[in-house]
Structure formats: structure tokens, C-alpha cells
mmCIF file of C-alpha atoms in Angstrom:
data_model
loop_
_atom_site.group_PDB
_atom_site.id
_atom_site.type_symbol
_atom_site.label_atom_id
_atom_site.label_comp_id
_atom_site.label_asym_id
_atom_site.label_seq_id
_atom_site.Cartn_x
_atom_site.Cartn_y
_atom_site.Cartn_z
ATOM 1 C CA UNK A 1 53.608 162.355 140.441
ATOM 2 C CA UNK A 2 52.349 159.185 138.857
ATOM 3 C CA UNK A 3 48.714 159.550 137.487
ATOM 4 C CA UNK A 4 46.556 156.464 138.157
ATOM 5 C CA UNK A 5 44.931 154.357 135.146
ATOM 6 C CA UNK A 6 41.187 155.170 136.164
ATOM 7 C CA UNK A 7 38.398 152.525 134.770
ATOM 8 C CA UNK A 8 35.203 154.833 134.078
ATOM 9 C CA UNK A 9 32.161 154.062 133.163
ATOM 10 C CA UNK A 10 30.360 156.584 131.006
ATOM 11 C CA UNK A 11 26.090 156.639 130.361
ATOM 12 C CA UNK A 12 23.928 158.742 128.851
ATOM 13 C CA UNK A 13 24.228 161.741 125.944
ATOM 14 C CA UNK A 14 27.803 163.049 124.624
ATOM 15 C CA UNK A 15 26.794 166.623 124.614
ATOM 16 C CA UNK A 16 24.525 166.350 127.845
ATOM 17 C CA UNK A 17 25.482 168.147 131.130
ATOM 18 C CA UNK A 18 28.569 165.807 132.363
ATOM 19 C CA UNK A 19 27.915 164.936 136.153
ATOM 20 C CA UNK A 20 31.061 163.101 137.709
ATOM 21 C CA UNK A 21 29.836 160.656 140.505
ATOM 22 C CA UNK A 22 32.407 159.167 143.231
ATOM 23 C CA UNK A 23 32.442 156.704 145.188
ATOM 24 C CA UNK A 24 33.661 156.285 148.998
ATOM 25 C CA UNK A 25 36.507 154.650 150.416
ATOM 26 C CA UNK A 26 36.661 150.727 149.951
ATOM 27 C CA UNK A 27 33.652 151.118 147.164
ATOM 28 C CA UNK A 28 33.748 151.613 143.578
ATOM 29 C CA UNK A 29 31.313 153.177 141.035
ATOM 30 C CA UNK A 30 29.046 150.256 140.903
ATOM 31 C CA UNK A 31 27.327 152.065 144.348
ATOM 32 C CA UNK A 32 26.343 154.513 141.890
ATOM 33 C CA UNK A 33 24.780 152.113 139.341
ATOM 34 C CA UNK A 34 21.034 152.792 140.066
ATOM 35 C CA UNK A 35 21.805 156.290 140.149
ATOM 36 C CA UNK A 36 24.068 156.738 137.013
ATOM 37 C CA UNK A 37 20.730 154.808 134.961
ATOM 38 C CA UNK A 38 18.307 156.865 136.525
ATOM 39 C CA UNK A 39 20.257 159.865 135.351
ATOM 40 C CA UNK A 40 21.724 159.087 132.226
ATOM 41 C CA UNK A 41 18.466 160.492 130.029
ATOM 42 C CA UNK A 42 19.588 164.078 131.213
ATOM 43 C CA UNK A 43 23.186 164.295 131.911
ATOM 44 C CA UNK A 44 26.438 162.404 130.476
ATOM 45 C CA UNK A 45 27.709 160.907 133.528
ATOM 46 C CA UNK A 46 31.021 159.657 134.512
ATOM 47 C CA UNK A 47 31.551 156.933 137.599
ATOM 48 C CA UNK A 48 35.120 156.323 137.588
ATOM 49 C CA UNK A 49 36.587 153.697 139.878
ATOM 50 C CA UNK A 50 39.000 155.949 142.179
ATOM 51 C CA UNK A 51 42.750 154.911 142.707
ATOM 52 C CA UNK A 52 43.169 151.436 144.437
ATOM 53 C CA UNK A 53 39.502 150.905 143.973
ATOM 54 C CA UNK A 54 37.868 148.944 142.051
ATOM 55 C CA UNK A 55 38.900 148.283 138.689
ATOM 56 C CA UNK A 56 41.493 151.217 138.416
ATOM 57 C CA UNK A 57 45.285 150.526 139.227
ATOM 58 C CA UNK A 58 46.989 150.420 142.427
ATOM 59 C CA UNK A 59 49.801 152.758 143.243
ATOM 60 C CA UNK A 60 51.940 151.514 146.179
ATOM 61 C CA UNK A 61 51.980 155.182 147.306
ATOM 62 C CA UNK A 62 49.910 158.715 146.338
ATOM 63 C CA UNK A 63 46.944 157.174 147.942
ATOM 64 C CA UNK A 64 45.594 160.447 149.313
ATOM 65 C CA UNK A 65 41.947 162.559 148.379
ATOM 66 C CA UNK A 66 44.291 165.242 146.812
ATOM 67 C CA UNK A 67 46.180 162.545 144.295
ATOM 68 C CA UNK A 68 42.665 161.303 143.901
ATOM 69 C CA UNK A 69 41.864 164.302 142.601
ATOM 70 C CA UNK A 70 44.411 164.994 139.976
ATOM 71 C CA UNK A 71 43.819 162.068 138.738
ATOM 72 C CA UNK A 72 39.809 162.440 137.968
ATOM 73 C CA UNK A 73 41.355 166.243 136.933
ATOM 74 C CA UNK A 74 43.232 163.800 134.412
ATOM 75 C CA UNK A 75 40.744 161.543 133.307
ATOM 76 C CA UNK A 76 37.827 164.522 132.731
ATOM 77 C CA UNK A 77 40.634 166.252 130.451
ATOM 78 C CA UNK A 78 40.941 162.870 128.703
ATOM 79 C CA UNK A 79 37.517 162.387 128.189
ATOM 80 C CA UNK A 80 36.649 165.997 127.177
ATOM 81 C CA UNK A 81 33.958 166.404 129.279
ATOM 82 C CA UNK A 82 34.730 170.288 129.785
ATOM 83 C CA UNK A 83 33.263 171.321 133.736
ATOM 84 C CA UNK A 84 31.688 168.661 135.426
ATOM 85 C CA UNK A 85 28.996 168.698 138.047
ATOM 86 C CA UNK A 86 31.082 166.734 140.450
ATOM 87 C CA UNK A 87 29.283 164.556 142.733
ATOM 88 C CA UNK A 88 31.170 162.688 145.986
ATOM 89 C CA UNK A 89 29.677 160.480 148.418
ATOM 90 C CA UNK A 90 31.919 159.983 151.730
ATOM 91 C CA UNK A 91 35.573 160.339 150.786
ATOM 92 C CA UNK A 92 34.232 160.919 147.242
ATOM 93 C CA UNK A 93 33.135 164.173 148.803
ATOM 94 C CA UNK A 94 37.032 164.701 150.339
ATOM 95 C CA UNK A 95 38.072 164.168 146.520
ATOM 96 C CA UNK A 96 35.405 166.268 144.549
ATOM 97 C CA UNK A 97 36.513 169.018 146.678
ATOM 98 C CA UNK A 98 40.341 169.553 145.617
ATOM 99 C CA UNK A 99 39.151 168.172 142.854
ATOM 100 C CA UNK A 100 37.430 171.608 142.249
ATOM 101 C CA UNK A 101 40.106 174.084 143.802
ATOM 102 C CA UNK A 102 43.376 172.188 142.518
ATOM 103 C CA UNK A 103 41.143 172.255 138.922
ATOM 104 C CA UNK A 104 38.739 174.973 138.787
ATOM 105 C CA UNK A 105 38.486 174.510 135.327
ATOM 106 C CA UNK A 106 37.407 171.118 135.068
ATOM 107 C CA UNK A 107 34.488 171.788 137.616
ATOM 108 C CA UNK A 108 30.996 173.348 137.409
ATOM 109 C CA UNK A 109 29.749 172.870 140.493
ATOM 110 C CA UNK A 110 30.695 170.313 144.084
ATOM 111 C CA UNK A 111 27.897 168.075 145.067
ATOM 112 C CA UNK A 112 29.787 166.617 148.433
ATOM 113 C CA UNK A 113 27.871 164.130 150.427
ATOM 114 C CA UNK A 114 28.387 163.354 153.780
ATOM 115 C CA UNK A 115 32.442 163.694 153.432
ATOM 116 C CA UNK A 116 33.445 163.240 157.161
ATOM 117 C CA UNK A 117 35.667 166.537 156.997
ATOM 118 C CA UNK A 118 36.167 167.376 160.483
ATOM 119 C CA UNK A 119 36.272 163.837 161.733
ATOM 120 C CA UNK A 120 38.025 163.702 165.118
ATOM 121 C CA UNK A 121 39.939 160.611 166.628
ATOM 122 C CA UNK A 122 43.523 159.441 166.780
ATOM 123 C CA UNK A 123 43.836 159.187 163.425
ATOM 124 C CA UNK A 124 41.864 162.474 162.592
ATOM 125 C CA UNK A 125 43.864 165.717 160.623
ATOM 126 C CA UNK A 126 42.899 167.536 164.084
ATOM 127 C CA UNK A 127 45.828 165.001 165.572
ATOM 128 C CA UNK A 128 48.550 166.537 163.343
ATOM 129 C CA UNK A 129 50.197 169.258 164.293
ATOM 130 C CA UNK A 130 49.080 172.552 162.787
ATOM 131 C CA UNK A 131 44.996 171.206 161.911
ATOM 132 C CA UNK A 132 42.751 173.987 162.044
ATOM 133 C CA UNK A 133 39.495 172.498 162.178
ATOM 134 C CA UNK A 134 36.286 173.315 160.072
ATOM 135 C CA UNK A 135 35.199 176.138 162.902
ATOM 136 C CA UNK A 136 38.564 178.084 162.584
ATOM 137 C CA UNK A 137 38.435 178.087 158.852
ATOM 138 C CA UNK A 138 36.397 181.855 158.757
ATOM 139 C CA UNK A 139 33.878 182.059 155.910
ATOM 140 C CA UNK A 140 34.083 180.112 153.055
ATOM 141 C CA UNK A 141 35.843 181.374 149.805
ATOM 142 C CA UNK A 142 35.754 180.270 146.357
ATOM 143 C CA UNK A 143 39.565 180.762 144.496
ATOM 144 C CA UNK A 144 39.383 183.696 142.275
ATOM 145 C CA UNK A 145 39.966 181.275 139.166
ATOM 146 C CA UNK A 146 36.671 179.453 139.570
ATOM 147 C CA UNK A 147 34.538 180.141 137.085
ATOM 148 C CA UNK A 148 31.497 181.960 137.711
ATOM 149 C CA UNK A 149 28.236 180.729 135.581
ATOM 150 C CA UNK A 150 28.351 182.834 132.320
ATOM 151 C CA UNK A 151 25.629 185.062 131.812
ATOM 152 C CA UNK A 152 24.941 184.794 135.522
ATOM 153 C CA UNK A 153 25.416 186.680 138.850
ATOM 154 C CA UNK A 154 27.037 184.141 141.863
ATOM 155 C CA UNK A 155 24.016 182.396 143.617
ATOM 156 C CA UNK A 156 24.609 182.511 147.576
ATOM 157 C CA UNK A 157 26.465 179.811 148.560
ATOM 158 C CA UNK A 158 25.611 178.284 152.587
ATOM 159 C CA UNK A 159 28.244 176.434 153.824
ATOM 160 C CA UNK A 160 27.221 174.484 156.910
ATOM 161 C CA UNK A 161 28.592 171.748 159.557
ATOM 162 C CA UNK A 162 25.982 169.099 159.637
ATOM 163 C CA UNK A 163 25.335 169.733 163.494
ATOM 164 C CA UNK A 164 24.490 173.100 162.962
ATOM 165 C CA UNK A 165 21.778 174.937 160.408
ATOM 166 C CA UNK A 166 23.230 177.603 158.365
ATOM 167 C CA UNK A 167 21.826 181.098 159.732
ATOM 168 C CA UNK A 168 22.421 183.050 156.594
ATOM 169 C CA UNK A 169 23.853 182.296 153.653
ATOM 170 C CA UNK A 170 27.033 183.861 152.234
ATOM 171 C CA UNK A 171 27.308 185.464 148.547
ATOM 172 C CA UNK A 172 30.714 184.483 146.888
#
């Protein structure tokens, strides 16, 4: 698969915290612009323009959150940045989140706002033939691979659907 050329900007200390932000669909990293300055005196942050976004190339095909993903996977490992705090607004948050099972390595911890998983319509996943939706899904697992915060027991992780409060939270 053909890795998109990714135009990042980068703010803020080289051997800060690294805290990826990303955009939503039909955006680029200048939403994050107030954000990225506000944060830059604490963390090393990273607001790359996503594939077909932007200022990165356009690939005629591979336009999906998962190629999206291998190709931030790409650009941290260029960069160095060792594991982000990855940050997604909208379908940002649909990217951040292979992003962080296809490369546990490369990720610290998922920030995903508002991601529209679970969307329903005509041209929803729950369409397609074999969609299990975000109430089938049991509880939520981390892959064995992902890192766990050295020196440090799992915190409980709450995974919730925005319509409904999280009764208890799971430990992972």
C-alpha cells in the first residue's frame, strides 16, 4: 500500500510529551491552530494534514480511516516522536483509533472526540453486510501488545456511547 506524503506541522519542545492532533473530514490541521499554541509550552505537538486534506498528497484510492492511520503510524516513526498522545476530532477520532490498535507502539494514549462511530443511514457500516454495531461489540478490550504505562498499574478505562452514561467503569 502506498503511504501518503503527510504535511505536519510541529510546535513546542523536542523532548516534551508528543500529543498528535487530527483533524476531521474536509478540514486540515489549521482547526487545531489555537489549540496546538495554547499547548505547545507543555507538549511537542504534531497536526498533520491527513491524506487528501489539506496540504498532504492525494491518493486516487486508500482513502479510508484505517490507511489514514498507517500513514500518521508512518509519519510519527519518521519524526521520532516515540508514543504519542493521539488526539482526533470527528473522523480524526475514526483514525486515532486504528491508529492505536494497527500501531500500539506508536501510541500512549486515544483522545477521540466526537468520532460518529455508530452512525446509521444508507451509507452507514450498519448497511453492509456483516456490521455489528457498537452495542454488540461486548466490553471493550485493549490488544495484548499495547503498552501498559511503565511503573504503573492499568487505570480503569469507561467506554461509553454518548446517549448513555457509563454505569461502571471497566479495568483493562
Amino acid at each position: 500500500m502506498h503511504r501518503a506524503r503527510l504535511f505536519p506541522t510541529s510546535l513546542g519542545p523536542a523532548d516534551a510529551p508528543v500529543l498528535l492532533l487530527v483533524h476531521g473530514w474536509g478540514g486540515d490541521g489549521r482547526e487545531w491552530s489555537p489549540h496546538a499554541e495554547a499547548l505547545a509550552g507543555r507538549f511537542r505537538v504534531v497536526v498533520p494534514d491527513l491524506r487528501g486534506h489539506g496540504r498532504s498528497e492525494v491518493p486516487t484510492t486508500g482513502n479510508a480511516p484505517v490507511e489514514m492511520a498507517d500513514d500518521l503510524a508512518a509519519l510519527l516513526g519518521s519524526l521520532r516522536t516515540g508514543p504519542v498522545i493521539a488526539v482526533g476530532h470527528s473522523m480524526g477520532g475514526q483514525v486515532v483509533n486504528p491508529l492505536a490498535v494497527r500501531h500500539a507502539q506508536a501510541v500512549r494514549s486515544v483522545i477521540a472526540l466526537d468520532p460518529a462511530q455508530g452512525a446509521t443511514g444508507p451509507k452507514s457500516r450498519e448497511s453492509r453486510p456483516g456490521w455489528r454495531g457498537t452495542a454488540d461489540m461486548g466490553p471493550a478490550t485493549l490488544p495484548s501488545s499495547w503498552p501498559a504505562p511503565s511503573g504503573r498499574a492499568r487505570r480503569p478505562v469507561c467506554v461509553r456511547h454518548m446517549s448513555a452514561p457509563c454505569s461502571a467503569p471497566r479495568t483493562m
